Coordinates of C-alpha atoms and ligand atoms in Angstrom, one line a residue:
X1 CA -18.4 3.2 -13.2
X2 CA -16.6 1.3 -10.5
X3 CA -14.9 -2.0 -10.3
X4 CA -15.9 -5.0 -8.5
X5 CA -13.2 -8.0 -7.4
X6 CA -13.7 -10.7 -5.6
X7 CA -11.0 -12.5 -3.8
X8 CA -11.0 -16.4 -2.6
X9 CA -9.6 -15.1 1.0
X10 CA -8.8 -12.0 3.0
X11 CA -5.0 -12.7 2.9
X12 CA -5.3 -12.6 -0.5
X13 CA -7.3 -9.0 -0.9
X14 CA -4.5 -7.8 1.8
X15 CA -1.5 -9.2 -0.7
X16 CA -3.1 -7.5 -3.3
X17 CA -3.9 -3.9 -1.7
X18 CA -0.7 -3.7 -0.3
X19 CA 0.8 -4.2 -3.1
X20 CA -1.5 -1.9 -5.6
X21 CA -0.6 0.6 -3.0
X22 CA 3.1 0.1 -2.6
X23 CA 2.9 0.4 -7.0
X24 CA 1.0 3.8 -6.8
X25 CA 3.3 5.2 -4.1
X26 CA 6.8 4.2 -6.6
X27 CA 5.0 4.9 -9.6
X28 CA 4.5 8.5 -8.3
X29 CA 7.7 8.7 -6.7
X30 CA 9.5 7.5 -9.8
X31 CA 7.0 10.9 -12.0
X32 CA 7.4 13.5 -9.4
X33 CA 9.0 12.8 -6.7
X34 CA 6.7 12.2 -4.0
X35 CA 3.7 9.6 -3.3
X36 CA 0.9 10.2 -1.5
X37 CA -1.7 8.1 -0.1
X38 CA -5.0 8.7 2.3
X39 CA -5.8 5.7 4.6
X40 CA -8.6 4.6 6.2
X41 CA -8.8 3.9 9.7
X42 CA -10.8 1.2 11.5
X43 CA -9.8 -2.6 12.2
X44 CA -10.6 -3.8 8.5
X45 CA -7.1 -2.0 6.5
X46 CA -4.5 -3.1 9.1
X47 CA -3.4 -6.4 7.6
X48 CA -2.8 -4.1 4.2
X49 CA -0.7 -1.8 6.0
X50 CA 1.1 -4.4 7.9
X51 CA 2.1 -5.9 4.2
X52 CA 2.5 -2.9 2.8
X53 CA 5.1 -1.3 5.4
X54 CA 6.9 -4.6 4.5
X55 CA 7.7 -3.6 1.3
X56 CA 11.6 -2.3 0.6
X57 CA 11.0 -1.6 -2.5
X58 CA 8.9 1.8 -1.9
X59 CA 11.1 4.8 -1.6
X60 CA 9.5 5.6 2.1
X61 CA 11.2 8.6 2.1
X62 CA 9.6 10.4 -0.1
X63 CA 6.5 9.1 1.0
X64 CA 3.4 11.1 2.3
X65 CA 0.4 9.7 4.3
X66 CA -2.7 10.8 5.6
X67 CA -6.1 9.2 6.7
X68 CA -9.1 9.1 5.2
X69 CA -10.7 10.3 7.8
X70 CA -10.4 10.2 12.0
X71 CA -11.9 9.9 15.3
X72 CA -11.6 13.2 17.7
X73 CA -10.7 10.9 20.4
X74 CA -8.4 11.8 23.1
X75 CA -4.6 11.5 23.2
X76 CA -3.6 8.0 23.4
X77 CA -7.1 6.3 22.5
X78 CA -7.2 3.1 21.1
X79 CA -9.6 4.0 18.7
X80 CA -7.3 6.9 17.0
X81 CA -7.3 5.8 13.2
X82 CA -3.6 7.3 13.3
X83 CA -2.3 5.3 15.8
X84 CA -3.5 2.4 14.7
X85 CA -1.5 3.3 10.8
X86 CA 1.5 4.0 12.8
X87 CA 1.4 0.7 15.0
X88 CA 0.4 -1.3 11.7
X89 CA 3.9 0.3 9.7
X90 CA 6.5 0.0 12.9
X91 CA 9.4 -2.1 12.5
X92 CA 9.4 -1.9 9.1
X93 CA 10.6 0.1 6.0
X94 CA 6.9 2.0 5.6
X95 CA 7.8 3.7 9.4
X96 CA 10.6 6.0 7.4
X97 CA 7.0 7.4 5.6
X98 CA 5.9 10.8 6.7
X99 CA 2.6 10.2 8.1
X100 CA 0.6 13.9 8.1
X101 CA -2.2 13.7 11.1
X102 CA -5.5 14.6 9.1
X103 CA -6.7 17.7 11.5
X104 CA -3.2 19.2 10.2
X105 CA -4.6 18.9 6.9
X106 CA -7.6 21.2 6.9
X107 CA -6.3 24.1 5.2
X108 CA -5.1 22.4 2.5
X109 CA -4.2 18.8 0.6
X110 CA -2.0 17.7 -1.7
X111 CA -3.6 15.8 -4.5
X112 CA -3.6 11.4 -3.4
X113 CA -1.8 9.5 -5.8
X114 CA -4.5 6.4 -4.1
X115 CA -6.7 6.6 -1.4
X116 CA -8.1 3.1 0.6
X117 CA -11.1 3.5 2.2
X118 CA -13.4 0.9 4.3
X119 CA -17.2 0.8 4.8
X120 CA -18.9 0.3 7.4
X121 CA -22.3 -1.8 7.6
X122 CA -24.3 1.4 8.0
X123 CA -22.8 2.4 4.3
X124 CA -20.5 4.8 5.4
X125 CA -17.2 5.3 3.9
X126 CA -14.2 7.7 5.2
X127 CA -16.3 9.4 8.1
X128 CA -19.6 10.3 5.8
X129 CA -21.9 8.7 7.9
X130 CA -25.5 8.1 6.9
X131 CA -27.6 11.1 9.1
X132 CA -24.9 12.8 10.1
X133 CA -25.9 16.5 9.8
X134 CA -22.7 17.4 7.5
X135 CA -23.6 14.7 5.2
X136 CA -24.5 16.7 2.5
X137 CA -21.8 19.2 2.7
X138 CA -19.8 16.4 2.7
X139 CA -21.1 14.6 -0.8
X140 CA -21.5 18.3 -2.5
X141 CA -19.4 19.1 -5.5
X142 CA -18.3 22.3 -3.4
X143 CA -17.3 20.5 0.0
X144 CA -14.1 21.5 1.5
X145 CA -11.5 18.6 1.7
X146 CA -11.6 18.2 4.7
X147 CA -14.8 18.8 7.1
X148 CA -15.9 17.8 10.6
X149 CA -18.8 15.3 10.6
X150 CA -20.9 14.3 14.2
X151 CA -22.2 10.2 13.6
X152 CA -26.1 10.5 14.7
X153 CA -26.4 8.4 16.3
X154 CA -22.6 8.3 17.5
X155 CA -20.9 4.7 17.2
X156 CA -20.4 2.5 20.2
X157 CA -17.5 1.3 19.1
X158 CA -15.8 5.0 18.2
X159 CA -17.8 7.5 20.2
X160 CA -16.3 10.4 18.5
X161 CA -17.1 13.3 16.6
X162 CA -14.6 12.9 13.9
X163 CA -12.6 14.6 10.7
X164 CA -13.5 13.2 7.2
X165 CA -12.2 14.0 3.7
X166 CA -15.4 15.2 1.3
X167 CA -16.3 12.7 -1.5
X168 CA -14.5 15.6 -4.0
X169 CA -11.8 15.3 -2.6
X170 CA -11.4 11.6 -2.4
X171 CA -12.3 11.3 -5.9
X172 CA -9.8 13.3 -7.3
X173 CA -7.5 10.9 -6.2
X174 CA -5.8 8.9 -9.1
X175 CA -7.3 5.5 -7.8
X176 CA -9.4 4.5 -5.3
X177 CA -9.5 1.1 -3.9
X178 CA -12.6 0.3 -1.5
X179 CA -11.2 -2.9 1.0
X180 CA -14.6 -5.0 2.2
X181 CA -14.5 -7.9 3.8
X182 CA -17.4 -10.4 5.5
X183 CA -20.7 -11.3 4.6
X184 CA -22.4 -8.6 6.5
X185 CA -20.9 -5.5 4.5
X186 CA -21.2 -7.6 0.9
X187 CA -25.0 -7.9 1.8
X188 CA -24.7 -3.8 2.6
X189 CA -22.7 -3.6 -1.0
X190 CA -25.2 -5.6 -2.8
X191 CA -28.1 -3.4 -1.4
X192 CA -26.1 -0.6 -2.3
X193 CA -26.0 -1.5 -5.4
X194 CA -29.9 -0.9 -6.0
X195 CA -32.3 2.3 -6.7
X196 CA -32.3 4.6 -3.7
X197 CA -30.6 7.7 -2.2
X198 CA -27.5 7.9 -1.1
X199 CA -28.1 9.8 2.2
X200 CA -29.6 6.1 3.1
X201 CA -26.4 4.1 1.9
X202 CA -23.5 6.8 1.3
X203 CA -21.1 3.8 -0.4
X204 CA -23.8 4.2 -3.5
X205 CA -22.2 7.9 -4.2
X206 CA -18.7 5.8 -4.9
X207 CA -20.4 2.9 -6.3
X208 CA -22.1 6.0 -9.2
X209 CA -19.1 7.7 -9.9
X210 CA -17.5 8.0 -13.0
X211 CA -13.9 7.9 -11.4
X212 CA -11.8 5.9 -13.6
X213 CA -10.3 3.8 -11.7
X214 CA -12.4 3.4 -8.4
X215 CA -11.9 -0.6 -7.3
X216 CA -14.3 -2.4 -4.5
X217 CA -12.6 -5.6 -3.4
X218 CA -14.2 -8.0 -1.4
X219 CA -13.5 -11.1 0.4
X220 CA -15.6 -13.5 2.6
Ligands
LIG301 O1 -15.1 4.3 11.7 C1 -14.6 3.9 10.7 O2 -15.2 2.9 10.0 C2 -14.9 2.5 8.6 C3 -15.1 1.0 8.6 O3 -14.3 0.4 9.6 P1 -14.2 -1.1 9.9 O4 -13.7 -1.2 11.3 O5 -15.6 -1.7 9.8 O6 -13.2 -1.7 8.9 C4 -13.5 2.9 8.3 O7 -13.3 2.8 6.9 C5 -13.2 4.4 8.7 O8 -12.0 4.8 8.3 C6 -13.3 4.4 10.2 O9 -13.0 5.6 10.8

């Protein structure tokens, strides 16, 4: 069953992701030596990981990252979910984090200490868009980690086919944190929240999981 917060302002759900992630990442470091975290990409998350690459307490070093999921776009492409991570943590301490491009992930992926993932107003979270073909490969117990998904219709905003982890392997991450902000994608949430399949909203398979610690936060 998930968690729902709600936060007065969107600098506050920033302060508060960063900081929940920069806690996994030394918490994990501190037990085994490593952290490892799976972003998501879009224009929502890069306040969190402008905060978060802030932080000097995080052993960076020993820090792994991937995305969530990513846009086949060409070299150099503004919409590139990895550039837009490795803009977001320059200049800071979070740049000395090893930041693993998610098509080099394919074959195989180390378990997340946290992943952040987004949604989009069409319900979609990493790249399991609703009618995508691969959808249900995607949401299936036996889904690789890592598959390729084609948006049907394909965004205007990210025309792309693009890489997405599969919802098993995003939930056997030891927390999830789901960063929402606006009116639009709470009315998407709330709808979400009722009767219906998840091929029409895909959010509702995260929103019915029995993850134990699986967080949306909101703010207006
Ligand atoms: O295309 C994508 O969309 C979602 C939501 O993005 P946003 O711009 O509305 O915040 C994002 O979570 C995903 O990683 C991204 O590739």
């Amino acid at each position: 069953m998930s968690d729902f917060r709600e936060f007065a302002s969107r600098d506050a759900l920033y302060e508060e992701a960063a900081s929940r992630i920069a806690s996994a990442l030394t918490a994990a470091v501190s037990e085994h030596g490593k952290g490892h975290a799976a972003l998501a990409g879009g224009s929502t998350p890069k306040p969190i990981y402008e905060r978060m690459g802030r932080d000097g307490t995080v052993p960076w070093d020993k820090v792994v990252l991937t995305l969530t999921d990513e846009r086949m776009a060409p070299p150099g492409d503004p919409a590139s979910n990895e550039a837009m991570i490795r803009k977001a943590l320059e200049g800071g301490p979070g740049e000395n984090a090893t930041l693993v491009p998610l098509f080099e992930e394919t074959d195989g992926l180390p378990d997340q200490d946290i992943i952040l993932l987004g949604m989009g107003t069409d319900g979609h979270f990493a790249s399991l868009f609703p009618g995508a073909k691969e959808l249900a490969e995607g949401l299936a117990d036996k889904a690789p980690p890592v598959l390729k998904v084609v948006p049907d219709p394909l965004p205007a905003h990210a025309p792309f086919p693009r890489l997405s982890l599969s919802l098993p392997a995003i939930l056997s991450a030891g927390e999830i944190i789901i960063a929402i902000t606006g009116e639009e994608k709470r009315s998407v949430l709330d709808r979400a929240r009722e009767d219906g399949p998840v091929e029409e909203l895909p959010v509702r398979a995260l929103l019915r999981s029995d993850h134990p610690n699986i967080t949306f936060f909101w703010a207006p």
